[in-house]
Short mmCIF file of C-alpha atoms in Angstrom, two decimals:
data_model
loop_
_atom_site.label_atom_id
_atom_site.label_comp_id
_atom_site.label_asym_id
_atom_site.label_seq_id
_atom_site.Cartn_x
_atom_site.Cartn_y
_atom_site.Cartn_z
CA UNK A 532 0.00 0.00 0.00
CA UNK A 533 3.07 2.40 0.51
CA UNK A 534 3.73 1.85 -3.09
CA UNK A 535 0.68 3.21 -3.96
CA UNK A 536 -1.22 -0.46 -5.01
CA UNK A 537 -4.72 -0.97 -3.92
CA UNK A 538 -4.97 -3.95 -1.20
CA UNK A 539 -8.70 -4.44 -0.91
CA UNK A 540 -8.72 -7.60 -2.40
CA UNK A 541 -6.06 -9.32 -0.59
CA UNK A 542 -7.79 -7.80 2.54
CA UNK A 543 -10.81 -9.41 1.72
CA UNK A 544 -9.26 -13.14 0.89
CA UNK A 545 -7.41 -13.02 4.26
CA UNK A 546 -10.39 -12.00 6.52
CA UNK A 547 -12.42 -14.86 4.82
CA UNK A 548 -9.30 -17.18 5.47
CA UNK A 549 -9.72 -15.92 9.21
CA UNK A 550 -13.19 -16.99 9.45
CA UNK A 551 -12.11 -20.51 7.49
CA UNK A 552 -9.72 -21.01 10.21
CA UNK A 553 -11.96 -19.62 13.49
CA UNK A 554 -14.35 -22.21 12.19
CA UNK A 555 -12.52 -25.13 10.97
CA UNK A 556 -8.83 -25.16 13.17
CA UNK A 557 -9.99 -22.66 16.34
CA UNK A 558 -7.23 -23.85 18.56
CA UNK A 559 -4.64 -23.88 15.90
CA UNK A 560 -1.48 -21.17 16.47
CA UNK A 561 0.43 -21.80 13.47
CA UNK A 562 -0.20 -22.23 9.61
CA UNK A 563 -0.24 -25.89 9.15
CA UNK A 564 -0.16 -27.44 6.10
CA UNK A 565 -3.54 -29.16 6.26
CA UNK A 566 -5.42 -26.34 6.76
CA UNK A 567 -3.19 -24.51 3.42
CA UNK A 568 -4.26 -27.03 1.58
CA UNK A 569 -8.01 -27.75 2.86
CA UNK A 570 -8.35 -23.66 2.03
CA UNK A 571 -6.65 -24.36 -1.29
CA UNK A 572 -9.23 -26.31 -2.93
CA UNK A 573 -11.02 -24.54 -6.32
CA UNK A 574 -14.78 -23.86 -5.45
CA UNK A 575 -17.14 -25.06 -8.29
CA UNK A 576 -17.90 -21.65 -8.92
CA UNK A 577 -15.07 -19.72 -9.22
CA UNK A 578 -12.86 -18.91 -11.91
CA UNK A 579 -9.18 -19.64 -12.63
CA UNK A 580 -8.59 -15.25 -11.63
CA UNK A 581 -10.34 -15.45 -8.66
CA UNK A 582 -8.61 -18.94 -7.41
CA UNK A 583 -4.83 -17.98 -8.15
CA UNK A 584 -5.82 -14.43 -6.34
CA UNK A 585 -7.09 -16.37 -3.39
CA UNK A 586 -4.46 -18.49 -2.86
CA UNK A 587 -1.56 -16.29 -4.21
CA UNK A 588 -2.57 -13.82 -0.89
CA UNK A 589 -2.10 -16.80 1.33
CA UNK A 590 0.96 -17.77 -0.08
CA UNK A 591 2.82 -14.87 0.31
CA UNK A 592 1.26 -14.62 4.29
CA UNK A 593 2.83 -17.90 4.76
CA UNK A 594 6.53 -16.61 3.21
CA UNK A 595 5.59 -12.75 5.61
CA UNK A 596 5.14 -15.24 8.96
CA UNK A 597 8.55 -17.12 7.73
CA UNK A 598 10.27 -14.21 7.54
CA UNK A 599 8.79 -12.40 11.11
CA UNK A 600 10.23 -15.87 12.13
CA UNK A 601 7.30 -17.67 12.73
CA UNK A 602 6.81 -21.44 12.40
CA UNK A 603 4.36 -21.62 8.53
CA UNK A 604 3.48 -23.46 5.91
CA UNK A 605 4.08 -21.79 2.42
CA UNK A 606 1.72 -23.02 -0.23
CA UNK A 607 3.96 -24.60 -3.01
CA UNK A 608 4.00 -22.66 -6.15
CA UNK A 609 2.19 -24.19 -9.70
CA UNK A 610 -1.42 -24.43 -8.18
CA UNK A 611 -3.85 -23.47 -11.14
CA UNK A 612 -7.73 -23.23 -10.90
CA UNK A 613 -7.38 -24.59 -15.11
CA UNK A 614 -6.66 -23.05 -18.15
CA UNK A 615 -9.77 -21.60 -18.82
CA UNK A 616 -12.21 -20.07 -16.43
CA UNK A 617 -15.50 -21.82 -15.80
CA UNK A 618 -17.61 -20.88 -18.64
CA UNK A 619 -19.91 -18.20 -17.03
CA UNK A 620 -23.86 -17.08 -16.87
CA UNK A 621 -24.61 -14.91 -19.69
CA UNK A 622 -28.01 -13.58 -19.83
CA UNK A 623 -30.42 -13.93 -22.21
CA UNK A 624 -33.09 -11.26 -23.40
CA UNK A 625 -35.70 -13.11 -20.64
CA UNK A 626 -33.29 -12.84 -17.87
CA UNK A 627 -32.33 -9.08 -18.47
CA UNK A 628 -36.03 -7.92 -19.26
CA UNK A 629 -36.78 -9.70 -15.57
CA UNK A 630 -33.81 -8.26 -13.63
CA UNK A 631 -34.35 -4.89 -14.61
CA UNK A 632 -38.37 -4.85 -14.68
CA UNK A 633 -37.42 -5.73 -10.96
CA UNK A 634 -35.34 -2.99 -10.71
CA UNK A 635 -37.67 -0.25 -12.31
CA UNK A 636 -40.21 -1.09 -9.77
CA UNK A 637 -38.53 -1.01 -6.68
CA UNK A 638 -40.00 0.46 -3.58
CA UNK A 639 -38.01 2.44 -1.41
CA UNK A 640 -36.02 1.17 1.35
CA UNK A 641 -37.33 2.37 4.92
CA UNK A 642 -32.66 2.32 5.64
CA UNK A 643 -31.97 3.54 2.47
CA UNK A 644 -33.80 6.46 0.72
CA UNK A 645 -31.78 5.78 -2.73
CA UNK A 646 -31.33 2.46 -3.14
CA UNK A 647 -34.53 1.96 -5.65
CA UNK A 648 -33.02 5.02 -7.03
CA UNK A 649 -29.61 3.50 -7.90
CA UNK A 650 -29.97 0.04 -8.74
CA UNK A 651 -32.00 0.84 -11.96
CA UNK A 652 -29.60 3.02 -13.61
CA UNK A 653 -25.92 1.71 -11.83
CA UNK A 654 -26.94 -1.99 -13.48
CA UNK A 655 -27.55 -0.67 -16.76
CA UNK A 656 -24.25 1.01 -16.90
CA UNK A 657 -22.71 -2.08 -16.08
CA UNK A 658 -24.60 -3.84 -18.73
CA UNK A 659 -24.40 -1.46 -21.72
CA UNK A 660 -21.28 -0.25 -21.34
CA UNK A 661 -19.19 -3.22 -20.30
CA UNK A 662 -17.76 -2.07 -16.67
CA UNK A 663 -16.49 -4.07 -14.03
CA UNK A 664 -18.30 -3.93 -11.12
CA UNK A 665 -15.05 -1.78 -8.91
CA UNK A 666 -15.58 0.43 -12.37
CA UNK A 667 -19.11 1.30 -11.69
CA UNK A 668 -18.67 1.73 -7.79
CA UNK A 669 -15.75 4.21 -8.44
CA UNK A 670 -17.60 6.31 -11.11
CA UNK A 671 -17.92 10.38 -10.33
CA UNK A 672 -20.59 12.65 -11.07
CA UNK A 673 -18.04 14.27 -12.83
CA UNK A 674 -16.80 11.31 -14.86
CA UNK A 675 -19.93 11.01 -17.09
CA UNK A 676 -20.71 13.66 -19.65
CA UNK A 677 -24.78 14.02 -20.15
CA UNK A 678 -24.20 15.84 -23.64
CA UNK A 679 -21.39 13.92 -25.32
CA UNK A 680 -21.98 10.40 -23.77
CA UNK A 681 -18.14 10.83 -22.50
CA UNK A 682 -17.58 8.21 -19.62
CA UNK A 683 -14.29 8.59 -17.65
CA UNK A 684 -13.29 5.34 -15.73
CA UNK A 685 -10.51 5.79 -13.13
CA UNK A 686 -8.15 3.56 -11.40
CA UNK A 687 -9.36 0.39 -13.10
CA UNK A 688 -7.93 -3.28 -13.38
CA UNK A 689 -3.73 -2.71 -13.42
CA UNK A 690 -4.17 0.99 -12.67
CA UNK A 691 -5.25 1.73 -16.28
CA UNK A 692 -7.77 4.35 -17.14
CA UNK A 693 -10.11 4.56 -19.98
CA UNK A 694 -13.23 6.40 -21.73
CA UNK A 695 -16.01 4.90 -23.40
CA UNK A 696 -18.91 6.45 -24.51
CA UNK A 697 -23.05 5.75 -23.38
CA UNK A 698 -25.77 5.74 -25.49
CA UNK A 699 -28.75 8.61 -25.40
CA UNK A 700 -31.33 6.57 -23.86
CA UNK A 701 -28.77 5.57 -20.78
CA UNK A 702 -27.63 9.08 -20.50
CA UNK A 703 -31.34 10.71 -20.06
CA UNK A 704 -31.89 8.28 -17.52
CA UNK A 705 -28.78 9.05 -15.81
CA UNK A 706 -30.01 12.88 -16.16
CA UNK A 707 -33.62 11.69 -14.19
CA UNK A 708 -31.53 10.20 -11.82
CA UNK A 709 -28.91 12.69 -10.77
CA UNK A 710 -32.03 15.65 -10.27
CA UNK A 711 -33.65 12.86 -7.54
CA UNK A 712 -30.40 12.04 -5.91
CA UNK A 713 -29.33 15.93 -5.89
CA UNK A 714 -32.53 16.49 -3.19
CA UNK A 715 -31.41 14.04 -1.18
CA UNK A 716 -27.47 14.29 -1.35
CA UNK A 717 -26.90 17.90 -3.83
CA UNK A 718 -22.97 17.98 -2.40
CA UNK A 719 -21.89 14.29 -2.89
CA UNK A 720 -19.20 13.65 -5.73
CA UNK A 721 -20.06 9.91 -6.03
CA UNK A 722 -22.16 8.74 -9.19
CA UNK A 723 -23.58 5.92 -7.45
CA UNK A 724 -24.32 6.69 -3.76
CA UNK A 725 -24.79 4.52 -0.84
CA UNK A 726 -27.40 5.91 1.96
CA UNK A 727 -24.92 8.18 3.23
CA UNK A 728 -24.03 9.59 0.11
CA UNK A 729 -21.06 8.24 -0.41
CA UNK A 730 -19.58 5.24 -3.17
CA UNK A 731 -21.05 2.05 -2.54
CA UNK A 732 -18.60 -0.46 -0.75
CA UNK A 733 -17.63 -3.69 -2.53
CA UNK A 734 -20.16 -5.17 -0.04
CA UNK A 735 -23.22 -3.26 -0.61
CA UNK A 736 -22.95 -3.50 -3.93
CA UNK A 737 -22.91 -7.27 -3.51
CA UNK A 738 -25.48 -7.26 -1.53
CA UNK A 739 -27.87 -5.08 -4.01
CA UNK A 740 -27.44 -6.98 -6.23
CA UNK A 741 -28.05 -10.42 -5.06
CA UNK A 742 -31.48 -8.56 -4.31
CA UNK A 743 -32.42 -7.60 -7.40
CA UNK A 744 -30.91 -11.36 -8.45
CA UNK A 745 -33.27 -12.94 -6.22
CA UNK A 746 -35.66 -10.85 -6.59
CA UNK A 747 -36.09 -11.19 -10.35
CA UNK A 748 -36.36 -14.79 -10.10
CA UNK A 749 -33.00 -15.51 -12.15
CA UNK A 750 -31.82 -18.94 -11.18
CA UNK A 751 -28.37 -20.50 -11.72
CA UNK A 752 -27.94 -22.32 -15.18
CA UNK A 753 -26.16 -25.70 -14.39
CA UNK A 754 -23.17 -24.58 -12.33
CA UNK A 755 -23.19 -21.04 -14.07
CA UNK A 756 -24.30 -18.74 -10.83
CA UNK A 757 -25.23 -15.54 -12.07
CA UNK A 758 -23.11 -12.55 -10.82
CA UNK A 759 -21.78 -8.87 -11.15
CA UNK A 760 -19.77 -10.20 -14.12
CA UNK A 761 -22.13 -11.84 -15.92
CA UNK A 762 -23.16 -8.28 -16.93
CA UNK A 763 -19.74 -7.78 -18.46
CA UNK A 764 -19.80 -11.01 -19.90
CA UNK A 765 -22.70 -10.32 -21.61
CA UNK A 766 -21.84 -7.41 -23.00
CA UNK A 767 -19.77 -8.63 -24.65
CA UNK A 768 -20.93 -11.63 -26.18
CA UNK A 769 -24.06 -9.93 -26.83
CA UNK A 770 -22.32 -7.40 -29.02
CA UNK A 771 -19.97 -9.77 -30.99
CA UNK A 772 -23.35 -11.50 -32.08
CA UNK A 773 -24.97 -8.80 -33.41
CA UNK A 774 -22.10 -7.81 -34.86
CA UNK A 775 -22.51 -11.35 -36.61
CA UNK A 776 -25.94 -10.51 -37.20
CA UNK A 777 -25.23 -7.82 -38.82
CA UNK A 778 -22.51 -9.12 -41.14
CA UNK A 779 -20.17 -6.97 -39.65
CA UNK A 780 -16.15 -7.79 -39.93
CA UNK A 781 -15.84 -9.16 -36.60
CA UNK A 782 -12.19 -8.98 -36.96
CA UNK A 783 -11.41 -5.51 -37.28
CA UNK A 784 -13.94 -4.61 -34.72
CA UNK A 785 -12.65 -6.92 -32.32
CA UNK A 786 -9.75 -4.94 -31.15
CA UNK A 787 -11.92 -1.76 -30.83
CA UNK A 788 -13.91 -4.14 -28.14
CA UNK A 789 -10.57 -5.02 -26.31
CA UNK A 790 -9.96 -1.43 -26.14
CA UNK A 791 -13.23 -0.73 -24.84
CA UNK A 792 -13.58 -3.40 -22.09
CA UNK A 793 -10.33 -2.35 -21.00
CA UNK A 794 -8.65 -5.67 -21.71
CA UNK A 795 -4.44 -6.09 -20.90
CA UNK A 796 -4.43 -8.49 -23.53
CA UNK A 797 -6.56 -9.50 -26.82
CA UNK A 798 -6.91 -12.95 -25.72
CA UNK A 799 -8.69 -11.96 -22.91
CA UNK A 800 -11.71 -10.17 -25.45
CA UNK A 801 -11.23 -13.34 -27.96
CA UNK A 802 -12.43 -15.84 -24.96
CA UNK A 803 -15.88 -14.63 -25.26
CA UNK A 804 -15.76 -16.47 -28.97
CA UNK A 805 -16.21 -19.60 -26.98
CA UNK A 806 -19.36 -18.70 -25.80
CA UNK A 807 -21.34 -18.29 -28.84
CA UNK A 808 -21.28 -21.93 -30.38
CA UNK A 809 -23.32 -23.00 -27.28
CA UNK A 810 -25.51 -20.09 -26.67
CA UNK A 811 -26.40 -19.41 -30.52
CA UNK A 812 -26.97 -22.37 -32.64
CA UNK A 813 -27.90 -20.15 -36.04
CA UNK A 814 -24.18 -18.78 -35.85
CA UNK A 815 -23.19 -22.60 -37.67
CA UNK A 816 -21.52 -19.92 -40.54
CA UNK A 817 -19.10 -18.25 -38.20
CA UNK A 818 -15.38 -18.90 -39.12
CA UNK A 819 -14.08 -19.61 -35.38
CA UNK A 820 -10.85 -21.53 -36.45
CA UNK A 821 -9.72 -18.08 -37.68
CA UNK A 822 -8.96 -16.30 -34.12
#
């Protein structure tokens, strides 16, 4: 943190390893290797990212106790969640139209007086444009421009920033929004406000949305567990099939979409390719061999 990196992540995977251990080694005083290894196991929903993050924090906790001198078992290095990430919930049409009639008709909260307020129009940004969720949560007043459809995301994955644009219809709603939220909270700087005002916590957001998840009567497709990602996800593979659709080049815009998303590398944008063979049968014509 002294260097400037974010640690909110790594502060997360350790207090869950805390509770692990208060409930599965409570008289334990050192980092054995059983309970390393018992944490270490892949859970069927999580990706190959998430796994190696997890267990890369507790690795390098096990080499901090070494070195402070303390008696600890360092998780061996070469443990992979799998070379490809579980294959993850997209939505469909149904499943959106649900979530967000859900959304639109929210009552107010008797703890919150904004929460019906944000969950309509923070969702949609997350869907139409492509944002991570920390992208959303992080998002300015000031970062979104209502005339030119300018949206300014900050401090994203690897300390990269970005700009990608919104369409009208997402930008008047943002405009209804802001003049309801500016009686309740005219001096906050956050886009997205929690009941005090202020940027929704990692946690909060979580929890809204498993809400409006739950709520909207989405259930889990096999293993696929629907999530804050699957917004992104679908985003994108949404887009590459109407590009299809359309009879668009889908290899020169390809690389605009990388650029968009935010993406360190193009592999990362041509993964969602994999996707479409299962979710779109009428796509038979689509030369995948070629990326």
């Amino acid at each position: 943190k002294d260097f400037g990196h974010s640690y909110k992540s790594q502060t997360y995977h350790l207090l869950e390893f805390d509770r692990f251990c208060l409930a599965e080694y409570p008289r334990a005083e050192t980092l054995t290797e059983e309970m390393v290894m018992k944490w270490s196991v892949i859970k069927p929903t999580e990706s190959s990212n998430g796994y190696v993050s997890r267990i890369t924090t507790l690795r390098q906790f096990g080499k901090y106790l070494v070195m402070t001198g303390e008696d600890a078992f360092i998780l061996p290095d070469g443990l992979k969640g799998g070379d490809m990430p579980l294959m993850p919930y997209v939505f469909t049409q149904e499943s959106l139209q649900s979530f967000f009639n859900y959304t639109d008709t929210m009552k107010r909260y008797y703890q919150s007086t904004v929460r019906h307020l944000v969950a309509p129009v923070m969702f949609r940004y997350m869907y139409c444009c492509g944002l991570r969720p920390v992208e959303v949560r992080r998002l300015n007043r000031e970062d979104v421009n209502l005339k030119t459809g300018r949206v300014f995301i900050r401090e994203s994955k690897y300390n990269r920033e970005r700009i990608v644009y919104a369409e009208d219809d997402l930008l008047s709603l943002t405009s209804v929004y802001l003049q309801k939220i500016n009686m309740v909270f005219p001096d906050s700087t956050a886009l997205f406000v929690d009941r005090k005002g202020r940027h929704l916590s990692k946690e909060a957001h979580q929890y809204l949305f498993e809400i409006c998840r739950n709520g909207s009567g989405i259930k889990a497709s096999g293993t696929r567990q629907p999530n804050m990602y699957s917004f992104r996800h679908s985003f994108a593979t949404h887009r590459i099939y109407l590009w299809h659709k359309e009879g668009k080049d889908i290899d020169s815009l390809l690389p605009g979409l990388s650029a968009y998303m935010g993406h360190s590398k193009f592999q990362s944008t041509l993964y969602y390719l994999h996707f479409l063979p299962e979710l779109f049968s009428n796509m038979s014509g689509f030369g995948f061999e070629q990326f």
